[in-house]
């Protein structure tokens, strides 16, 4: 057998990879043989994974905590599994699913069973991510209906705004001067002034 490696991935920099690292070190994989990426699904460039691919040779062994660490969707997981097992000719062990251990069942039936299990698990993993995103969207919509506001809270309009706005409307001062009197950027003044005009026109 060749070298033994571990790979861990989290989707955002806020998430922690500790659980995956702990599982990998418990089977005595040295820390310098564990590669970790923190990349979102939106930007799936994985520098450490690419470094791992370049480093691994035939008959090396790769451990991952769960199958969805290999990719962001069903197709990506299957493609990376193919690259690792067919092109790189390395073995893979998925800790959360002992059936996915390519060291066992090297005959045709064993390979077939591993491929079937892999496809089912990849499909389930992708569906679970879709369901989580759907539940998040539904939760946000429900919160919006209850009046919950998301995003950065708006700063209160300064007391000087009304007077500066009236002078600006009357063309007594420029928008830049009005913004200066309100102690805000010109873009902010114009945005709030636009909202004010819409509200005023709507009440006339």
CSV table of C-alpha atoms in Angstrom, one decimal:
chain,number,residue,atom,x,y,z
A,1,UNK,CA,0.0,0.0,0.0
A,2,UNK,CA,1.2,3.6,-0.7
A,3,UNK,CA,0.7,6.7,1.3
A,4,UNK,CA,-2.4,7.5,3.4
A,5,UNK,CA,-4.1,10.9,3.1
A,6,UNK,CA,-7.2,12.6,4.4
A,7,UNK,CA,-9.3,15.3,2.9
A,8,UNK,CA,-11.8,17.7,4.6
A,9,UNK,CA,-13.9,20.5,3.2
A,10,UNK,CA,-16.3,23.1,4.7
A,11,UNK,CA,-18.5,25.3,2.6
A,12,UNK,CA,-17.8,28.7,4.3
A,13,UNK,CA,-15.0,30.2,6.3
A,14,UNK,CA,-17.4,30.5,9.2
A,15,UNK,CA,-17.9,26.7,9.4
A,16,UNK,CA,-15.5,24.6,11.4
A,17,UNK,CA,-13.7,21.6,10.0
A,18,UNK,CA,-12.8,20.2,13.5
A,19,UNK,CA,-15.3,17.3,13.3
A,20,UNK,CA,-13.8,16.1,10.1
A,21,UNK,CA,-10.2,16.6,11.3
A,22,UNK,CA,-10.9,14.7,14.5
A,23,UNK,CA,-12.3,11.7,12.6
A,24,UNK,CA,-9.2,11.7,10.3
A,25,UNK,CA,-6.7,12.0,13.1
A,26,UNK,CA,-8.4,9.2,15.1
A,27,UNK,CA,-7.4,6.8,12.5
A,28,UNK,CA,-3.8,8.1,12.8
A,29,UNK,CA,-3.5,10.1,9.6
A,30,UNK,CA,-0.7,12.6,10.2
A,31,UNK,CA,-1.8,16.3,10.1
A,32,UNK,CA,0.7,17.0,7.3
A,33,UNK,CA,-1.2,14.4,5.2
A,34,UNK,CA,-4.6,16.0,5.8
A,35,UNK,CA,-5.7,18.5,3.2
A,36,UNK,CA,-8.4,21.1,4.1
A,37,UNK,CA,-10.4,23.5,1.8
A,38,UNK,CA,-12.8,26.2,2.9
A,39,UNK,CA,-14.7,27.0,-0.3
A,40,UNK,CA,-18.3,27.9,-1.0
A,41,UNK,CA,-20.5,26.1,-3.5
A,42,UNK,CA,-20.5,29.3,-5.6
A,43,UNK,CA,-16.7,29.4,-5.9
A,44,UNK,CA,-15.6,25.8,-6.1
A,45,UNK,CA,-11.9,26.3,-6.8
A,46,UNK,CA,-10.3,24.0,-4.3
A,47,UNK,CA,-6.5,24.7,-4.1
A,48,UNK,CA,-5.8,22.1,-1.4
A,49,UNK,CA,-7.8,19.4,-3.2
A,50,UNK,CA,-5.9,20.1,-6.4
A,51,UNK,CA,-2.6,19.9,-4.5
A,52,UNK,CA,-3.8,16.6,-3.0
A,53,UNK,CA,-4.6,15.2,-6.5
A,54,UNK,CA,-1.1,16.2,-7.8
A,55,UNK,CA,0.5,14.5,-4.8
A,56,UNK,CA,-1.4,11.2,-4.8
A,57,UNK,CA,0.0,8.2,-6.7
A,58,UNK,CA,-1.3,4.8,-7.6
A,59,UNK,CA,-2.1,2.6,-4.6
A,60,UNK,CA,-2.3,5.5,-2.2
A,61,UNK,CA,-5.3,5.6,0.1
A,62,UNK,CA,-7.7,8.6,0.7
A,63,UNK,CA,-10.0,8.9,3.7
A,64,UNK,CA,-13.0,11.4,3.7
A,65,UNK,CA,-15.5,11.8,6.5
A,66,UNK,CA,-18.6,11.8,4.2
A,67,UNK,CA,-19.2,11.4,0.5
A,68,UNK,CA,-20.4,15.0,-0.1
A,69,UNK,CA,-16.9,16.3,0.8
A,70,UNK,CA,-15.8,15.2,-2.6
A,71,UNK,CA,-18.1,17.6,-4.5
A,72,UNK,CA,-20.9,20.2,-4.4
A,73,UNK,CA,-23.5,18.1,-6.3
A,74,UNK,CA,-24.3,14.7,-7.6
A,75,UNK,CA,-22.4,15.0,-10.9
A,76,UNK,CA,-19.3,16.5,-9.2
A,77,UNK,CA,-19.1,13.7,-6.6
A,78,UNK,CA,-19.3,11.0,-9.3
A,79,UNK,CA,-16.7,12.7,-11.5
A,80,UNK,CA,-14.2,13.1,-8.6
A,81,UNK,CA,-14.8,9.5,-7.6
A,82,UNK,CA,-14.0,8.5,-11.2
A,83,UNK,CA,-10.9,10.6,-11.3
A,84,UNK,CA,-9.6,9.2,-8.1
A,85,UNK,CA,-10.3,5.5,-8.7
A,86,UNK,CA,-9.9,5.3,-12.4
A,87,UNK,CA,-7.3,7.9,-13.4
A,88,UNK,CA,-5.3,8.2,-10.2
A,89,UNK,CA,-5.9,4.6,-9.3
A,90,UNK,CA,-6.1,5.3,-5.6
A,91,UNK,CA,-8.4,3.7,-3.0
A,92,UNK,CA,-11.0,5.7,-1.1
A,93,UNK,CA,-12.6,5.0,2.3
A,94,UNK,CA,-15.7,7.0,3.3
A,95,UNK,CA,-15.8,6.9,7.1
A,96,UNK,CA,-19.6,7.6,7.4
A,97,UNK,CA,-20.3,4.7,5.0
A,98,UNK,CA,-18.2,1.6,5.5
A,99,UNK,CA,-19.6,0.1,2.3
A,100,UNK,CA,-17.7,2.7,0.3
A,101,UNK,CA,-14.2,1.2,0.8
A,102,UNK,CA,-12.6,0.4,-2.6
A,103,UNK,CA,-10.0,-1.8,-1.0
A,104,UNK,CA,-12.7,-4.5,-0.7
A,105,UNK,CA,-14.6,-6.1,-3.5
A,106,UNK,CA,-12.0,-5.5,-6.3
A,107,UNK,CA,-13.9,-8.1,-8.4
A,108,UNK,CA,-16.6,-7.2,-10.9
A,109,UNK,CA,-19.5,-7.7,-8.4
A,110,UNK,CA,-17.8,-5.7,-5.6
A,111,UNK,CA,-17.1,-2.8,-8.0
A,112,UNK,CA,-20.7,-2.9,-9.2
A,113,UNK,CA,-22.1,-2.8,-5.7
A,114,UNK,CA,-19.7,0.1,-4.7
A,115,UNK,CA,-20.8,2.1,-7.8
A,116,UNK,CA,-24.5,1.5,-7.0
A,117,UNK,CA,-24.1,2.6,-3.3
A,118,UNK,CA,-22.0,5.6,-4.5
A,119,UNK,CA,-24.7,6.8,-6.9
A,120,UNK,CA,-27.5,6.4,-4.3
A,121,UNK,CA,-25.6,8.2,-1.6
A,122,UNK,CA,-24.5,11.0,-4.0
A,123,UNK,CA,-28.1,11.5,-5.1
A,124,UNK,CA,-29.3,11.5,-1.4
A,125,UNK,CA,-26.6,14.0,-0.4
A,126,UNK,CA,-27.6,16.4,-3.2
A,127,UNK,CA,-31.3,16.1,-2.5
A,128,UNK,CA,-30.6,16.9,1.2
A,129,UNK,CA,-28.7,20.1,0.3
A,130,UNK,CA,-31.6,21.1,-2.0
A,131,UNK,CA,-34.1,20.4,0.8
A,132,UNK,CA,-32.1,22.5,3.3
A,133,UNK,CA,-32.0,25.4,0.8
A,134,UNK,CA,-35.7,25.1,0.2
A,135,UNK,CA,-36.4,25.1,3.9
A,136,UNK,CA,-34.2,28.2,4.3
A,137,UNK,CA,-36.1,30.0,1.5
A,138,UNK,CA,-39.5,29.1,3.0
A,139,UNK,CA,-38.3,30.2,6.5
A,140,UNK,CA,-37.1,33.6,5.1
A,141,UNK,CA,-40.4,34.1,3.2
A,142,UNK,CA,-42.4,33.3,6.3
A,143,UNK,CA,-40.4,35.7,8.4
A,144,UNK,CA,-40.8,38.4,5.9
A,145,UNK,CA,-44.6,37.9,6.0
A,146,UNK,CA,-44.3,38.4,9.8
A,147,UNK,CA,-42.6,41.7,9.2
A,148,UNK,CA,-39.0,40.5,10.0
A,149,UNK,CA,-36.5,42.6,8.1
A,150,UNK,CA,-33.2,41.1,6.8
A,151,UNK,CA,-30.0,42.8,6.0
A,152,UNK,CA,-28.2,45.7,7.6
A,153,UNK,CA,-30.5,48.0,9.6
A,154,UNK,CA,-30.9,51.4,8.0
A,155,UNK,CA,-29.5,54.4,9.8
A,156,UNK,CA,-32.1,57.0,11.0
A,157,UNK,CA,-32.5,60.0,8.8
A,158,UNK,CA,-30.7,63.0,10.3
A,159,UNK,CA,-32.8,66.0,11.6
A,160,UNK,CA,-31.2,68.2,8.9
A,161,UNK,CA,-32.5,66.1,6.1
A,162,UNK,CA,-36.0,67.6,5.8
A,163,UNK,CA,-34.8,71.2,5.6
A,164,UNK,CA,-32.0,70.3,3.2
A,165,UNK,CA,-34.4,68.3,1.0
A,166,UNK,CA,-36.8,71.2,0.7
A,167,UNK,CA,-33.9,73.6,-0.3
A,168,UNK,CA,-32.7,71.1,-2.8
A,169,UNK,CA,-36.2,70.7,-4.3
A,170,UNK,CA,-36.5,74.5,-4.5
A,171,UNK,CA,-33.1,74.5,-6.2
A,172,UNK,CA,-31.7,76.8,-3.6
A,173,UNK,CA,-28.8,74.4,-3.0
A,174,UNK,CA,-27.1,71.6,-5.0
A,175,UNK,CA,-27.5,67.9,-4.1
A,176,UNK,CA,-23.9,67.8,-3.0
A,177,UNK,CA,-24.4,70.7,-0.6
A,178,UNK,CA,-27.6,69.1,0.7
A,179,UNK,CA,-25.8,65.9,1.4
A,180,UNK,CA,-23.0,67.9,3.2
A,181,UNK,CA,-25.6,69.5,5.4
A,182,UNK,CA,-27.0,66.1,6.3
A,183,UNK,CA,-23.5,64.6,6.9
A,184,UNK,CA,-24.0,61.8,4.4
A,185,UNK,CA,-22.6,60.8,1.1
A,186,UNK,CA,-24.2,62.3,-2.0
A,187,UNK,CA,-25.4,58.9,-3.2
A,188,UNK,CA,-27.2,58.3,0.1
A,189,UNK,CA,-28.9,61.7,0.0
A,190,UNK,CA,-30.1,61.2,-3.6
A,191,UNK,CA,-31.5,57.7,-2.7
A,192,UNK,CA,-33.3,59.0,0.4
A,193,UNK,CA,-34.5,62.1,-1.5
A,194,UNK,CA,-35.9,59.8,-4.3
A,195,UNK,CA,-37.8,57.8,-1.7
A,196,UNK,CA,-39.1,61.0,-0.1
A,197,UNK,CA,-40.3,62.4,-3.5
A,198,UNK,CA,-42.1,59.1,-4.2
A,199,UNK,CA,-43.8,59.3,-0.8
A,200,UNK,CA,-44.7,63.0,-1.2
A,201,UNK,CA,-46.1,62.5,-4.7
A,202,UNK,CA,-48.1,59.5,-3.5
A,203,UNK,CA,-49.8,61.5,-0.8
A,204,UNK,CA,-50.7,64.5,-3.0
